[in-house]
Short mmCIF file of C-alpha atoms in Angstrom, two decimals:
data_model
loop_
_atom_site.label_atom_id
_atom_site.label_comp_id
_atom_site.label_asym_id
_atom_site.label_seq_id
_atom_site.Cartn_x
_atom_site.Cartn_y
_atom_site.Cartn_z
CA MET Y 1 69.31 121.49 113.88
CA ALA Y 2 70.50 123.70 111.03
CA PHE Y 3 69.90 122.53 107.47
CA ILE Y 4 73.08 121.33 105.78
CA LYS Y 5 73.16 120.98 102.02
CA PRO Y 6 74.45 117.48 101.22
CA SER Y 7 77.65 117.55 99.18
CA VAL Y 8 81.06 115.90 98.84
CA PRO Y 9 84.41 117.72 98.76
CA LYS Y 10 85.46 118.90 95.31
CA GLY Y 11 87.49 116.30 93.49
CA THR Y 12 85.83 113.34 95.22
CA ARG Y 13 82.92 111.15 94.11
CA ASP Y 14 80.23 108.80 95.32
CA PHE Y 15 79.98 105.49 93.46
CA SER Y 16 76.58 103.93 92.85
CA PRO Y 17 76.02 100.14 93.17
CA THR Y 18 76.22 99.79 89.37
CA GLU Y 19 79.45 101.79 89.23
CA MET Y 20 80.91 99.74 92.07
CA MET Y 21 80.11 96.46 90.35
CA ARG Y 22 81.73 97.72 87.15
CA ARG Y 23 84.79 99.05 88.97
CA ASN Y 24 85.15 95.77 90.85
CA PHE Y 25 84.91 93.91 87.55
CA ILE Y 26 87.93 95.90 86.36
CA PHE Y 27 89.85 95.47 89.62
CA ASP Y 28 89.05 91.76 89.95
CA THR Y 29 90.12 91.09 86.35
CA ILE Y 30 93.44 92.89 86.79
CA LYS Y 31 94.07 91.30 90.21
CA SER Y 32 93.48 87.81 88.82
CA VAL Y 33 96.12 88.42 86.12
CA PHE Y 34 98.58 89.80 88.68
CA ARG Y 35 98.12 86.67 90.80
CA LYS Y 36 98.57 84.41 87.77
CA TYR Y 37 102.03 85.93 87.28
CA GLY Y 38 103.03 85.42 90.91
CA TYR Y 39 102.29 88.87 92.35
CA GLN Y 40 101.03 89.07 95.93
CA GLN Y 41 98.71 91.75 97.26
CA ILE Y 42 99.68 94.11 100.06
CA GLU Y 43 98.04 97.20 101.53
CA THR Y 44 99.61 100.18 103.24
CA PRO Y 45 97.89 102.68 105.56
CA THR Y 46 95.78 105.54 104.25
CA MET Y 47 98.08 107.93 106.06
CA GLU Y 48 101.86 107.96 106.34
CA ASN Y 49 104.22 109.99 108.46
CA LEU Y 50 104.66 113.34 106.72
CA SER Y 51 108.43 112.84 106.76
CA THR Y 52 107.96 109.63 104.73
CA LEU Y 53 106.24 111.51 101.90
CA THR Y 54 107.86 114.94 101.75
CA GLY Y 55 110.89 115.47 99.54
CA LYS Y 56 110.01 112.50 97.29
CA TYR Y 57 107.87 114.23 94.64
CA GLY Y 58 109.67 117.55 94.13
CA ASP Y 59 108.56 120.96 95.35
CA GLU Y 60 105.34 120.95 93.29
CA GLY Y 61 104.44 117.45 94.43
CA ASP Y 62 105.01 118.35 98.09
CA LYS Y 63 102.46 121.15 97.74
CA LEU Y 64 99.83 118.63 96.63
CA ILE Y 65 100.17 116.39 99.70
CA PHE Y 66 97.10 116.51 101.97
CA LYS Y 67 98.43 117.17 105.49
CA ILE Y 68 96.58 115.99 108.61
CA LEU Y 69 96.39 118.33 111.59
CA ASN Y 70 97.64 116.94 114.89
CA SER Y 71 94.92 116.23 117.42
CA GLY Y 72 94.60 118.42 120.49
CA ASP Y 73 95.51 122.09 120.85
CA PHE Y 74 98.22 122.20 118.19
CA PHE Y 75 98.30 126.00 118.22
CA SER Y 76 99.50 126.02 121.84
CA ASP Y 77 102.40 123.85 120.68
CA ALA Y 78 103.30 126.58 118.20
CA GLU Y 79 103.09 129.24 120.91
CA SER Y 80 105.33 127.11 123.14
CA LYS Y 81 107.80 126.80 120.29
CA LYS Y 82 107.83 130.58 119.91
CA LEU Y 83 108.55 131.09 123.61
CA LYS Y 84 111.53 128.73 123.42
CA ASP Y 85 112.87 130.12 120.14
CA GLU Y 86 112.39 133.80 119.36
CA SER Y 87 113.47 133.26 115.75
CA PHE Y 88 110.47 130.98 115.20
CA GLU Y 89 108.03 132.58 112.75
CA TYR Y 90 104.30 132.01 112.29
CA ASN Y 91 104.47 131.05 108.61
CA SER Y 92 103.42 127.89 106.78
CA LYS Y 93 106.97 126.51 106.51
CA SER Y 94 107.72 126.87 110.23
CA LEU Y 95 104.27 125.86 111.46
CA LEU Y 96 103.90 122.71 109.39
CA PRO Y 97 106.16 120.37 111.42
CA VAL Y 98 104.56 121.67 114.62
CA ILE Y 99 100.89 121.25 113.66
CA SER Y 100 101.08 118.26 111.32
CA GLU Y 101 103.03 114.99 111.56
CA LYS Y 102 100.98 112.81 109.18
CA ALA Y 103 99.53 113.02 105.68
CA LEU Y 104 97.32 111.11 103.26
CA ARG Y 105 99.38 109.03 100.86
CA TYR Y 106 100.15 110.76 97.53
CA ASP Y 107 100.85 107.57 95.59
CA LEU Y 108 101.52 103.87 96.22
CA THR Y 109 105.19 103.85 95.23
CA VAL Y 110 106.78 105.72 98.14
CA PRO Y 111 104.71 103.80 100.75
CA PHE Y 112 105.77 100.59 98.96
CA ALA Y 113 109.44 101.60 99.24
CA ARG Y 114 108.93 102.28 102.93
CA TYR Y 115 107.20 98.89 103.30
CA VAL Y 116 110.07 97.01 101.62
CA VAL Y 117 112.69 98.58 103.88
CA GLN Y 118 110.61 98.13 107.03
CA HIS Y 119 109.83 94.46 106.26
CA GLN Y 120 113.03 93.50 104.41
CA ASN Y 121 113.77 90.62 106.81
CA ASP Y 122 110.35 89.07 106.14
CA ILE Y 123 110.35 89.48 102.35
CA THR Y 124 111.51 86.92 99.79
CA PHE Y 125 113.38 88.67 96.98
CA PRO Y 126 112.66 89.23 94.18
CA PHE Y 127 109.52 90.63 95.80
CA LYS Y 128 106.51 90.81 93.48
CA ARG Y 129 103.66 92.83 94.92
CA PHE Y 130 100.51 94.55 93.73
CA GLN Y 131 98.29 97.18 95.34
CA VAL Y 132 94.85 98.53 94.48
CA GLN Y 133 94.13 101.44 96.82
CA PRO Y 134 93.05 105.08 96.74
CA VAL Y 135 95.50 107.99 96.85
CA TRP Y 136 94.93 111.69 97.48
CA ARG Y 137 96.32 114.82 95.86
CA ALA Y 138 95.42 118.44 96.62
CA ASP Y 139 95.21 119.17 92.91
CA ARG Y 140 92.79 121.48 91.10
CA PRO Y 141 89.83 119.24 90.20
CA GLN Y 142 88.86 119.06 86.53
CA LYS Y 143 87.47 116.52 84.10
CA GLY Y 144 89.36 113.26 84.50
CA ARG Y 145 91.44 114.60 87.41
CA TYR Y 146 90.33 113.98 90.98
CA ARG Y 147 91.64 114.65 94.44
CA GLU Y 148 90.82 111.09 95.47
CA PHE Y 149 91.38 108.28 93.00
CA TYR Y 150 92.51 104.67 92.83
CA GLN Y 151 95.86 103.38 91.66
CA CYS Y 152 96.36 99.83 90.49
CA ASP Y 153 100.09 99.07 90.68
CA ALA Y 154 102.38 96.07 90.36
CA ASP Y 155 106.13 96.10 91.02
CA VAL Y 156 108.97 93.65 91.38
CA VAL Y 157 112.03 94.73 93.36
CA GLY Y 158 115.34 92.97 93.88
CA SER Y 159 115.78 91.73 90.31
CA ASP Y 160 117.50 93.34 87.32
CA SER Y 161 116.29 90.64 84.91
CA LEU Y 162 114.62 92.00 81.77
CA LEU Y 163 112.23 89.06 81.95
CA ASN Y 164 110.25 91.23 84.35
CA GLU Y 165 109.78 93.92 81.69
CA ALA Y 166 108.61 91.29 79.22
CA GLU Y 167 106.14 89.84 81.71
CA PHE Y 168 104.65 93.28 82.37
CA ILE Y 169 103.96 93.58 78.64
CA LEU Y 170 102.24 90.19 78.79
CA ILE Y 171 100.26 91.30 81.86
CA TYR Y 172 99.01 94.42 80.07
CA ASP Y 173 98.09 92.35 77.03
CA GLU Y 174 96.18 89.69 78.97
CA ALA Y 175 94.38 91.97 81.43
CA LEU Y 176 93.19 94.49 78.82
CA SER Y 177 92.19 91.70 76.43
CA ARG Y 178 90.12 90.07 79.16
CA LEU Y 179 88.43 93.42 79.81
CA GLY Y 180 87.31 93.41 76.18
CA LEU Y 181 89.68 95.93 74.57
CA LYS Y 182 90.44 94.90 71.00
CA ASP Y 183 92.81 97.59 69.72
CA PHE Y 184 95.50 99.02 71.98
CA THR Y 185 99.21 99.76 71.77
CA ILE Y 186 101.92 99.15 74.35
CA LYS Y 187 104.69 101.66 73.70
CA ILE Y 188 108.19 100.96 74.98
CA ASN Y 189 111.37 103.01 75.18
CA ASN Y 190 114.48 103.05 77.33
CA ARG Y 191 115.95 105.84 79.42
CA LYS Y 192 119.46 104.86 78.29
CA ILE Y 193 118.51 105.47 74.65
CA LEU Y 194 117.32 108.97 75.56
CA SER Y 195 120.58 109.57 77.44
CA GLY Y 196 122.48 108.34 74.36
CA ILE Y 197 120.69 110.87 72.16
CA ALA Y 198 121.79 113.63 74.55
CA GLU Y 199 125.36 112.29 74.51
CA ILE Y 200 125.79 112.34 70.72
CA ILE Y 201 124.97 116.06 70.62
CA ASP Y 202 126.98 116.79 73.78
CA LYS Y 203 123.92 117.93 75.70
CA VAL Y 204 123.91 115.52 78.65
CA ASP Y 205 123.17 118.38 81.05
CA ASN Y 206 120.13 119.33 78.94
CA ILE Y 207 118.54 115.88 78.75
CA ILE Y 208 115.39 117.02 80.56
CA ASP Y 209 114.88 119.89 78.10
CA LEU Y 210 115.48 117.51 75.19
CA THR Y 211 113.06 114.82 76.29
CA VAL Y 212 110.32 117.19 77.49
CA ALA Y 213 110.30 118.65 73.98
CA ILE Y 214 110.36 115.41 71.96
CA ASP Y 215 107.73 113.89 74.27
CA LYS Y 216 105.33 116.44 72.77
CA LEU Y 217 105.87 115.31 69.16
CA ASP Y 218 102.37 113.86 68.76
CA LYS Y 219 100.81 117.00 70.26
CA ILE Y 220 102.73 119.89 68.64
CA GLY Y 221 104.34 118.22 65.62
CA LEU Y 222 107.95 118.35 64.44
CA ASP Y 223 107.94 122.13 63.85
CA GLY Y 224 106.70 122.71 67.39
CA VAL Y 225 109.37 120.43 68.83
CA ILE Y 226 112.13 122.20 66.84
CA LYS Y 227 110.87 125.60 67.98
CA GLU Y 228 110.87 124.49 71.62
CA LEU Y 229 114.37 122.99 71.35
CA ILE Y 230 115.76 126.21 69.87
CA GLU Y 231 114.12 128.19 72.68
CA ARG Y 232 115.86 125.86 75.15
CA GLY Y 233 119.31 126.53 73.66
CA PHE Y 234 119.75 123.73 71.11
CA THR Y 235 121.49 124.61 67.84
CA GLU Y 236 120.46 123.87 64.25
CA ALA Y 237 123.33 121.34 64.10
CA ASP Y 238 121.96 119.59 67.21
CA ILE Y 239 118.51 119.39 65.67
CA GLU Y 240 119.82 117.94 62.40
CA LYS Y 241 121.41 115.11 64.39
CA ILE Y 242 118.25 114.54 66.45
CA LYS Y 243 115.67 114.58 63.64
CA PRO Y 244 116.51 111.21 62.05
CA VAL Y 245 116.29 109.58 65.49
CA ILE Y 246 112.96 110.99 66.63
CA LEU Y 247 111.38 110.44 63.21
CA LEU Y 248 112.27 106.75 63.03
CA GLU Y 249 109.84 104.63 61.05
CA GLY Y 250 109.46 100.96 60.18
CA SER Y 251 109.25 97.84 62.29
CA ASN Y 252 110.71 97.62 65.79
CA THR Y 253 113.66 95.68 64.36
CA GLU Y 254 114.28 98.34 61.70
CA LYS Y 255 114.06 101.12 64.28
CA LEU Y 256 116.60 99.34 66.48
CA ALA Y 257 119.01 98.96 63.56
CA SER Y 258 118.73 102.69 62.78
CA LEU Y 259 119.21 103.57 66.44
CA ARG Y 260 122.33 101.47 66.75
CA SER Y 261 123.79 103.29 63.77
CA ALA Y 262 122.85 106.74 65.09
CA LEU Y 263 124.07 105.96 68.63
CA SER Y 264 127.25 104.13 67.60
CA THR Y 265 129.44 106.51 69.64
CA SER Y 266 127.32 106.26 72.81
CA THR Y 267 127.95 103.27 75.08
CA THR Y 268 124.90 104.18 77.15
CA GLY Y 269 122.66 104.44 74.11
CA LEU Y 270 123.83 101.09 72.73
CA LYS Y 271 123.19 99.45 76.09
CA GLY Y 272 119.63 100.77 75.97
CA CYS Y 273 119.21 99.30 72.48
CA GLY Y 274 120.45 95.95 73.76
CA GLU Y 275 117.94 95.97 76.61
CA ILE Y 276 115.07 96.76 74.25
CA GLU Y 277 116.16 93.95 71.93
CA THR Y 278 116.23 91.47 74.82
CA VAL Y 279 112.67 92.38 75.82
CA LEU Y 280 111.47 92.13 72.21
CA ASN Y 281 113.08 88.69 71.89
CA TYR Y 282 111.24 87.49 75.02
CA ILE Y 283 107.94 88.68 73.56
CA ALA Y 284 108.71 87.09 70.19
CA SER Y 285 108.67 83.70 71.92
CA CYS Y 286 105.33 84.50 73.64
CA PRO Y 287 103.17 86.20 70.99
CA LEU Y 288 100.73 88.81 72.29
CA GLN Y 289 96.97 88.14 72.21
CA THR Y 290 95.78 91.58 71.19
CA ALA Y 291 98.25 94.37 71.87
CA LYS Y 292 100.54 96.03 69.36
CA LEU Y 293 104.05 96.51 70.76
CA GLU Y 294 105.74 99.65 69.44
CA LEU Y 295 109.22 101.03 70.04
CA ASP Y 296 108.61 104.78 70.45
CA ILE Y 297 111.75 106.91 70.89
CA THR Y 298 109.70 109.99 71.83
CA LEU Y 299 108.26 108.29 74.92
CA ALA Y 300 109.87 109.91 77.94
CA ARG Y 301 107.39 109.79 80.83
CA GLY Y 302 108.84 110.47 84.26
CA LEU Y 303 112.38 110.84 82.99
CA ASN Y 304 113.82 111.83 86.38
CA TYR Y 305 112.34 108.71 87.91
CA TYR Y 306 113.07 105.94 85.41
CA THR Y 307 116.51 104.50 84.63
CA GLY Y 308 115.73 101.76 82.09
CA ALA Y 309 112.61 100.61 80.25
CA ILE Y 310 109.64 102.97 79.96
CA PHE Y 311 106.08 101.82 79.17
CA GLU Y 312 102.90 103.54 78.12
CA VAL Y 313 99.60 101.99 77.00
CA LYS Y 314 97.06 103.70 74.76
CA THR Y 315 93.76 102.51 73.36
CA ASN Y 316 93.18 103.11 69.66
CA GLU Y 317 89.39 102.72 69.92
CA VAL Y 318 88.60 105.87 71.93
CA ALA Y 319 90.16 109.34 72.13
CA MET Y 320 91.81 109.00 75.52
CA GLY Y 321 95.16 109.61 77.15
CA SER Y 322 97.32 106.76 78.36
CA ILE Y 323 95.52 103.99 80.26
CA GLY Y 324 98.69 102.55 81.76
CA GLY Y 325 102.37 103.23 82.22
CA GLY Y 326 105.50 102.42 84.14
CA GLY Y 327 109.16 101.54 83.87
CA ARG Y 328 112.37 100.49 85.57
CA TYR Y 329 113.93 102.49 88.38
CA ASP Y 330 117.13 102.02 90.35
CA ASP Y 331 117.50 102.42 94.11
CA LEU Y 332 113.77 102.63 94.89
CA THR Y 333 114.46 102.05 98.58
CA GLY Y 334 117.58 104.21 98.84
CA MET Y 335 115.49 107.10 100.20
CA PHE Y 336 114.90 104.95 103.32
CA GLY Y 337 118.44 103.63 103.71
CA LEU Y 338 118.35 100.35 101.77
CA LYS Y 339 120.66 101.03 98.83
CA GLY Y 340 121.00 99.35 95.47
CA LEU Y 341 117.61 97.61 95.22
CA THR Y 342 116.50 97.92 91.60
CA GLY Y 343 112.92 97.47 90.53
CA VAL Y 344 110.39 97.79 87.73
CA GLY Y 345 106.69 98.48 87.90
CA ILE Y 346 103.53 99.35 86.01
CA SER Y 347 100.19 100.94 86.77
CA PHE Y 348 96.72 100.57 85.24
CA GLY Y 349 94.67 103.77 84.89
CA ALA Y 350 91.45 102.30 86.29
CA ASP Y 351 89.36 105.47 85.90
CA ARG Y 352 90.31 105.91 82.26
CA ILE Y 353 89.82 102.20 81.57
CA TYR Y 354 86.33 102.53 83.06
CA ASP Y 355 85.54 105.44 80.73
CA VAL Y 356 86.84 103.51 77.71
CA MET Y 357 84.81 100.42 78.56
CA GLU Y 358 81.67 102.47 79.17
CA GLU Y 359 82.01 104.26 75.82
CA LEU Y 360 82.58 100.96 74.01
CA ASN Y 361 79.81 99.21 75.98
CA LEU Y 362 82.21 96.48 77.13
CA PHE Y 363 80.85 95.80 80.60
CA PRO Y 364 79.14 92.39 80.74
CA ALA Y 365 75.47 92.39 81.68
CA ALA Y 366 76.30 90.46 84.84
CA SER Y 367 78.32 93.43 86.11
CA ASN Y 368 75.10 95.48 86.25
CA GLN Y 369 73.43 93.30 88.86
CA SER Y 370 74.39 91.39 91.95
CA THR Y 371 71.09 89.63 92.74
CA GLN Y 372 70.20 86.75 90.43
CA LEU Y 373 66.77 85.87 91.83
CA LEU Y 374 64.04 87.72 93.72
CA ILE Y 375 61.36 85.76 95.56
CA CYS Y 376 58.06 87.66 95.82
CA CYS Y 377 55.31 86.66 98.24
CA PHE Y 378 51.87 87.96 99.17
CA ASP Y 379 51.77 87.38 102.92
CA LYS Y 380 53.64 86.16 106.00
CA LYS Y 381 52.70 82.57 105.23
CA GLY Y 382 54.40 82.82 101.83
CA GLU Y 383 57.37 84.50 103.45
CA GLN Y 384 57.76 81.61 105.90
CA PHE Y 385 57.51 79.09 103.03
CA ALA Y 386 60.09 80.97 100.95
CA LEU Y 387 62.77 81.44 103.61
CA PRO Y 388 64.18 77.84 103.56
CA ILE Y 389 64.22 77.93 99.72
CA LEU Y 390 66.10 81.24 99.86
CA GLN Y 391 68.76 79.91 102.20
CA GLN Y 392 69.21 76.75 100.15
CA LEU Y 393 69.85 78.88 97.04
CA ARG Y 394 72.39 80.97 98.91
CA LYS Y 395 74.20 77.83 100.07
CA GLN Y 396 74.55 76.98 96.37
CA ASN Y 397 76.17 80.41 95.73
CA ILE Y 398 73.07 81.92 94.10
CA ASN Y 399 72.67 85.60 95.00
CA ALA Y 400 69.03 85.73 96.04
CA GLU Y 401 66.65 88.06 97.89
CA LEU Y 402 63.23 87.72 99.51
CA TYR Y 403 61.08 90.84 99.27
CA PRO Y 404 59.41 91.43 102.66
CA ALA Y 405 55.71 90.52 102.64
CA GLY Y 406 53.12 93.27 102.61
CA ALA Y 407 54.01 95.21 99.46
CA LYS Y 408 51.90 95.00 96.34
CA LEU Y 409 53.16 92.61 93.66
CA LYS Y 410 53.62 95.49 91.20
CA LYS Y 411 56.01 97.21 93.59
CA GLN Y 412 57.99 94.00 94.10
CA LEU Y 413 58.39 93.47 90.34
CA GLU Y 414 59.40 97.13 89.87
CA TYR Y 415 62.10 96.50 92.48
CA ALA Y 416 63.39 93.56 90.41
CA ASN Y 417 63.42 95.63 87.21
CA ASN Y 418 65.15 98.60 88.82
CA LYS Y 419 67.90 96.35 90.21
CA HIS Y 420 68.22 94.42 86.93
CA ILE Y 421 67.40 91.15 88.70
CA PRO Y 422 67.05 88.59 85.90
CA PHE Y 423 64.72 86.05 87.58
CA THR Y 424 61.71 86.21 89.89
CA ILE Y 425 59.54 83.63 91.68
CA ILE Y 426 56.09 84.53 92.98
CA ILE Y 427 54.80 82.48 95.94
CA GLY Y 428 51.09 82.42 96.78
CA SER Y 429 48.71 79.89 98.31
CA ASP Y 430 48.73 77.68 95.15
CA GLU Y 431 52.51 77.43 95.18
CA ILE Y 432 52.53 76.58 98.89
CA GLU Y 433 49.96 73.81 98.46
CA SER Y 434 51.46 72.24 95.30
CA GLY Y 435 55.15 72.89 95.95
CA LEU Y 436 55.40 73.79 92.28
CA LEU Y 437 56.94 77.23 91.62
CA THR Y 438 56.84 79.53 88.61
CA ILE Y 439 60.18 81.12 87.77
CA LYS Y 440 60.12 84.02 85.33
CA ASN Y 441 62.93 85.35 83.15
CA MET Y 442 62.45 89.11 83.51
CA GLU Y 443 64.27 89.90 80.27
CA THR Y 444 62.51 87.48 77.90
CA GLY Y 445 59.25 87.09 79.80
CA THR Y 446 59.42 83.27 79.57
CA GLN Y 447 58.20 81.22 82.52
CA ASP Y 448 59.02 77.71 83.78
CA LYS Y 449 57.27 75.50 86.29
CA CYS Y 450 59.68 73.80 88.64
CA ILE Y 451 60.28 72.38 92.07
CA PRO Y 452 62.77 74.22 94.31
CA GLU Y 453 65.59 71.79 93.45
CA GLN Y 454 65.35 72.76 89.74
CA ILE Y 455 65.74 76.53 90.23
CA ILE Y 456 69.55 76.56 89.98
CA GLY Y 457 69.54 74.65 86.72
CA ILE Y 458 67.11 77.12 85.14
CA ILE Y 459 69.14 80.16 86.28
CA ASN Y 460 72.42 78.74 85.01
CA ARG Y 461 71.26 77.33 81.67
#
């Protein structure tokens, strides 16, 4: 057999036991908060029909979808197609529908929309769901960008109530606080406010150019934004009207007052201000634990996608991009024939949250180990004595292991240290005869004599 160098595809990763325990700590924490707010978990298949995914992410997004080749002799199908239709050409565009009918999911949102339409008769609306699953993108791998990665999404569809937006702010605040983050900002804006800004300078058709530029304010500064706007056809007069809006300062209330004045001639813009105020009033009655809530007019993520509120979450403790984001969208399910179903959703950036927590040393010690107790024995007799004790501990929800007899004690204790197992018990002939065990705390080195029934109390004290 030929030698094959072990490797994984570029843009994918293996996760060690320690990494998995830490990742699951993040996922379990976020899931528990989702459930507390009434969200139910669903899962959708790894692959979808290619027709479900294509045309939903734009031309560039479609290029990043991983296609799955049909099984069997798909090339003969192409040849058969050519025989039936002389105009058929052997190029990627013509061949794709012949050789591929399925693809790996690109995100969780489009499969969710498909799910809602397909199961609409079984769903209770408003439908509050969450998903934590991997997605795949044929992107160029680089630091922080992978071809396979997890998304952690929550959405509610079938409700236009702004209470949902307020609850998502509370969810971000509670989940990230429980993960140990102590300084983070939830930024909020509204698509209607951005549309209002475009209206007051009579540039509704150029709203994408406008928002793409002002979204870069924190990266290229005001001069850079002005330069980009001029390059995109905006006049000096336009910029003079825009500047006071994008440079708003003060409290959220003060910013809203200034916005209402600046957008007084825009019905759309004023509606956006009203929606923001409603959300802020909800939050005022439920003070946040940790997060700072900031109205940021330059926030414009996914402008083509969102129709109302826009969210973005950033940590102030580590130099890192956004660790969460989302917003309101109209007609999520319209692409599959179910019109007029509004929704709002958010996503947690689990990979970035992991990096932040690792840099800040926020993972609890318990997330580094799964086994709480290792029983070591010298021979088969000790092994036989230990097995009933082991099973009794497991019945009491203690994660415990028995090292197989025959290895030297040094090797068994090295095993405990390498796996960060906090407690060990050594069973020899004396322990078998007396029934009295010695349990050792591997971190402090302290030892206790006990009978088997006392082990749990020592571990949990």
